[in-house]
PDB file of C-alpha atoms in Angstrom:
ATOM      1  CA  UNK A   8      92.541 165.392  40.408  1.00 82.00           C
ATOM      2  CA  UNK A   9      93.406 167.386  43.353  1.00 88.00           C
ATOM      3  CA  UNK A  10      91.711 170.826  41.835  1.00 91.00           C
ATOM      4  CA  UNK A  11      88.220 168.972  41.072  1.00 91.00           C
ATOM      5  CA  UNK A  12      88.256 167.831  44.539  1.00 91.00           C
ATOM      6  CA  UNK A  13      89.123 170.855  46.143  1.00 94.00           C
ATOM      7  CA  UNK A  14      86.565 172.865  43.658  1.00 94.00           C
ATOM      8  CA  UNK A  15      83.608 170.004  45.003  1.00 92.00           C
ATOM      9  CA  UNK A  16      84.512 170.645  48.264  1.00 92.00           C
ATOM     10  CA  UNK A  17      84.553 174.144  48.449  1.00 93.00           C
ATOM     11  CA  UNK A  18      81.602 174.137  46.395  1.00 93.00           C
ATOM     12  CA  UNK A  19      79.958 171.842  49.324  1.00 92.00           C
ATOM     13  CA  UNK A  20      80.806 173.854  51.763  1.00 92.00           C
ATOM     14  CA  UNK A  21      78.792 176.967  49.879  1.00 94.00           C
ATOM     15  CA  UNK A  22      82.252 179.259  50.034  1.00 96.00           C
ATOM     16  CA  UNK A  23      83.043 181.023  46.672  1.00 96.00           C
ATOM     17  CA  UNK A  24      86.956 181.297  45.704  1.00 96.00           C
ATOM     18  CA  UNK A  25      87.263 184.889  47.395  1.00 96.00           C
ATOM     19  CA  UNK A  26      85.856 183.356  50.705  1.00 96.00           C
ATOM     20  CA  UNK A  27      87.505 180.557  51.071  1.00 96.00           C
ATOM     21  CA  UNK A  28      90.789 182.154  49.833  1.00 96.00           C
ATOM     22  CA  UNK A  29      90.132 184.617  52.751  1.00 97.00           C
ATOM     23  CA  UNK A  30      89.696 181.532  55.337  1.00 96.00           C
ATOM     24  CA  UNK A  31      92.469 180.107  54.579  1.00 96.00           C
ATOM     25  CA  UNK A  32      94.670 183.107  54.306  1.00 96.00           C
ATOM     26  CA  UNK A  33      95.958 182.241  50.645  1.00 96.00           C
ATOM     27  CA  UNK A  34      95.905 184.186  47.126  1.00 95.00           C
ATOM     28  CA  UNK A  35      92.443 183.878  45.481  1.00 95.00           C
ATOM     29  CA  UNK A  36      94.858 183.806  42.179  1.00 95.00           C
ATOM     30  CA  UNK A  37      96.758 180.927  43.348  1.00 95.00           C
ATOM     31  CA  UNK A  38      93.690 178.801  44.234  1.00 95.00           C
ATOM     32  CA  UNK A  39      91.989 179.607  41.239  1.00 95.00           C
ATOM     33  CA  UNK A  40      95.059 178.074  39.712  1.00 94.00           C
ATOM     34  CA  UNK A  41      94.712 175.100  41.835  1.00 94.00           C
ATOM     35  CA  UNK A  42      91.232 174.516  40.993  1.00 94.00           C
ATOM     36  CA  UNK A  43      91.655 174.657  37.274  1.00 94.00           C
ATOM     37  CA  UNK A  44      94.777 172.215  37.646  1.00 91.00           C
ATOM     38  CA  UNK A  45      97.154 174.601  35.904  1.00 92.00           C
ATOM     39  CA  UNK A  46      99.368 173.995  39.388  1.00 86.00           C
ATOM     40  CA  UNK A  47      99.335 170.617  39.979  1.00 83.00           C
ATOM     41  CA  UNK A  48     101.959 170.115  42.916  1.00 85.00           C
ATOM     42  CA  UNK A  49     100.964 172.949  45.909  1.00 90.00           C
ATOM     43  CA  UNK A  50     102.751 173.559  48.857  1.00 88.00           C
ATOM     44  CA  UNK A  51     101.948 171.348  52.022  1.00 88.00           C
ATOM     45  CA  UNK A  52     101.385 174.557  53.876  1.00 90.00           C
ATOM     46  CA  UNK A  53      99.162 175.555  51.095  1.00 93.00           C
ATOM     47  CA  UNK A  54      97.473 172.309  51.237  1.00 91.00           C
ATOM     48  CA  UNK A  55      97.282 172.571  55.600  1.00 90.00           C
ATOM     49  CA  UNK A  56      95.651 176.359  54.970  1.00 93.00           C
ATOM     50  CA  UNK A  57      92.965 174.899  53.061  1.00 95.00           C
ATOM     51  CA  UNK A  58      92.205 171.971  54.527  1.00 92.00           C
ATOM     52  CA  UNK A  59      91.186 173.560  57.618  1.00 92.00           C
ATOM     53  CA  UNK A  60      88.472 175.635  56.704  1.00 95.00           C
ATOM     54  CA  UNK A  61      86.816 172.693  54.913  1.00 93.00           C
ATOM     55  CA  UNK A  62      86.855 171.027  57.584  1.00 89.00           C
ATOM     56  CA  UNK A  63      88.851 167.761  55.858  1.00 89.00           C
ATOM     57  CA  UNK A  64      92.143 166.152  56.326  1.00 84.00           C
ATOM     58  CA  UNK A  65      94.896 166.524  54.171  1.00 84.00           C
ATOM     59  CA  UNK A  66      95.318 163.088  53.076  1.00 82.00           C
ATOM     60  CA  UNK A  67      91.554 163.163  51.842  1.00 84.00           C
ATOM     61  CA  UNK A  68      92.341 166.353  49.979  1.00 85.00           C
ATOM     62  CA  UNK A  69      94.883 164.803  47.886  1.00 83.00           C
ATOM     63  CA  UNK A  70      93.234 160.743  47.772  1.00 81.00           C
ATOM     64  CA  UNK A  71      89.362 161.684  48.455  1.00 79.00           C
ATOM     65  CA  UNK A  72      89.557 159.091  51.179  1.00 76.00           C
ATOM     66  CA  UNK A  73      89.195 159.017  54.711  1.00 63.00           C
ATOM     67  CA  UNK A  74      92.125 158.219  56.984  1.00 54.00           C
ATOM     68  CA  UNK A  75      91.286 155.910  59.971  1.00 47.00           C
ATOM     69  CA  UNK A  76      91.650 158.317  63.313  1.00 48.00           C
ATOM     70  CA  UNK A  77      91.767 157.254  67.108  1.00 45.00           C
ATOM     71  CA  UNK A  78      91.517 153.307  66.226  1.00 48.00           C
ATOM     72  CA  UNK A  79      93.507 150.575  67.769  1.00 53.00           C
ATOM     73  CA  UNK A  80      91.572 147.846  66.511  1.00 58.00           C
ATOM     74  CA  UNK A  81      89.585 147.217  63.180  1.00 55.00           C
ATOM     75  CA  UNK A  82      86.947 143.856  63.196  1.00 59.00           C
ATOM     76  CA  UNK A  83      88.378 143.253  66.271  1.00 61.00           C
ATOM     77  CA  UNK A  84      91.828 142.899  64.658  1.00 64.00           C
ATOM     78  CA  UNK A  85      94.881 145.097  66.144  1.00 61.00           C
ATOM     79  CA  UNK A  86      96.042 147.593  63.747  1.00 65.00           C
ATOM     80  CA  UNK A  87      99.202 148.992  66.065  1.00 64.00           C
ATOM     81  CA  UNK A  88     101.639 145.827  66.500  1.00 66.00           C
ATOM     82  CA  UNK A  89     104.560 146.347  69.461  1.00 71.00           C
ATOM     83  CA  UNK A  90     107.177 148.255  67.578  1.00 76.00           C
ATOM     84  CA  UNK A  91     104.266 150.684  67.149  1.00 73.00           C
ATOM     85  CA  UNK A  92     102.824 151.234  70.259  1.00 74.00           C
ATOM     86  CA  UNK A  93     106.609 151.085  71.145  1.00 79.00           C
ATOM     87  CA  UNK A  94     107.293 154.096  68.285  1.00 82.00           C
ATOM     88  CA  UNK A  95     104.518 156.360  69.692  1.00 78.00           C
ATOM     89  CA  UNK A  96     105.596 156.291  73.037  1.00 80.00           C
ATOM     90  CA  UNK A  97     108.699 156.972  72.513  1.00 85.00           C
ATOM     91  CA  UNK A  98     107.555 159.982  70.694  1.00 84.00           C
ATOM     92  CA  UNK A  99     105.463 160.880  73.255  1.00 82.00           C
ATOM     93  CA  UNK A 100     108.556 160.613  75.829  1.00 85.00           C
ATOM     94  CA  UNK A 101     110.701 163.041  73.743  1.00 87.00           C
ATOM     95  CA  UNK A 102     107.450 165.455  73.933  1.00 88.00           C
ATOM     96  CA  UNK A 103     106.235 165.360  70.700  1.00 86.00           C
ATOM     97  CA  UNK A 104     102.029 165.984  70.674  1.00 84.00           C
ATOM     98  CA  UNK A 105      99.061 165.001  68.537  1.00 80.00           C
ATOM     99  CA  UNK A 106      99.166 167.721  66.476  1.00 82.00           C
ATOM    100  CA  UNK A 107     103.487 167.663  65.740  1.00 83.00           C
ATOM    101  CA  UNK A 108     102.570 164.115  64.904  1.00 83.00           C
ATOM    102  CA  UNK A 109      99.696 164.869  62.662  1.00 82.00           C
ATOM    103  CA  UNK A 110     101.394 167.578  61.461  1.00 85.00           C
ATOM    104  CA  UNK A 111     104.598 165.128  60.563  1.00 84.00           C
ATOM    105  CA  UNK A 112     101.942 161.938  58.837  1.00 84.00           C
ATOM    106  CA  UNK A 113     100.460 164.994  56.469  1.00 83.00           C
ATOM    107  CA  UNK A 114     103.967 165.797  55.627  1.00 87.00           C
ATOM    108  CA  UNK A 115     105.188 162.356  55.114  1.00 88.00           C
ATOM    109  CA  UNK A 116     102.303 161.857  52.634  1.00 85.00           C
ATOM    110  CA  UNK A 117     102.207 165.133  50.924  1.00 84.00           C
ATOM    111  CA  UNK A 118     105.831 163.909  49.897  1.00 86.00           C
ATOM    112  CA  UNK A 119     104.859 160.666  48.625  1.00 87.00           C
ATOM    113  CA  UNK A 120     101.646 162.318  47.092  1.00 83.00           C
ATOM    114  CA  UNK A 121     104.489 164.344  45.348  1.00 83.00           C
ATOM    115  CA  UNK A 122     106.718 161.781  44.423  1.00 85.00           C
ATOM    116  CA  UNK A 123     103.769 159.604  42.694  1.00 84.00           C
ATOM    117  CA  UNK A 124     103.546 162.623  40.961  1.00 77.00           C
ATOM    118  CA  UNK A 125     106.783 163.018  38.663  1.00 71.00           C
TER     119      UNK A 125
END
């Protein structure tokens, strides 16, 4: 559950609740509540807050697993077909950055982290 793994990896990281609480800029309350699973559906802002100070992504936060960064091929296989690469550019034309698109993909699966959820 999202609380046990945010409890581990605070615990990892050697910050007690107050600390990291204070890193992040959230109520101590509120992640205590997290961590004990008695709120089971934080914010993604929330989520973004305290992912940064442990150093983790998002989508690791709520799946415990990695998510594949700065890749274009895995085994020598392509992972971005045309309408991809064609996608990105385009976003990249109408000015949109790294981090508006990261920012967007955490959003995108915070909502389908939430919707699997209910």
């Amino acid at each position: 559950m999202l609380g046990d793994r945010l409890k581990i990896l605070r615990e990892q990281k050697g910050y007690s609740i107050t600390e990291l609480a204070a890193l992040a800029n959230v109520s101590k309350s509120y992640l205590s509540y997290i961590e004990r699973n008695l709120n089971k559906n934080p914010s993604i802002h929330f989520l973004m807050k305290v992912a940064k100070p442990l150093d983790i992504s998002i989508e690791y936060l709520l799946t415990g697993m990695d998510q594949i960064e700065d890749q274009t091929e895995i085994n020598g296989e392509r992972i971005l077909d045309k309408e991809w690469e064609i996608l990105v550019k385009k976003a990249i034309k109408d000015g949109i950055d790294k981090d508006d698109f990261k920012e967007y993909i955490n959003y995108i699966k915070f909502k389908i982290w939430e919707k699997s959820k209910k």
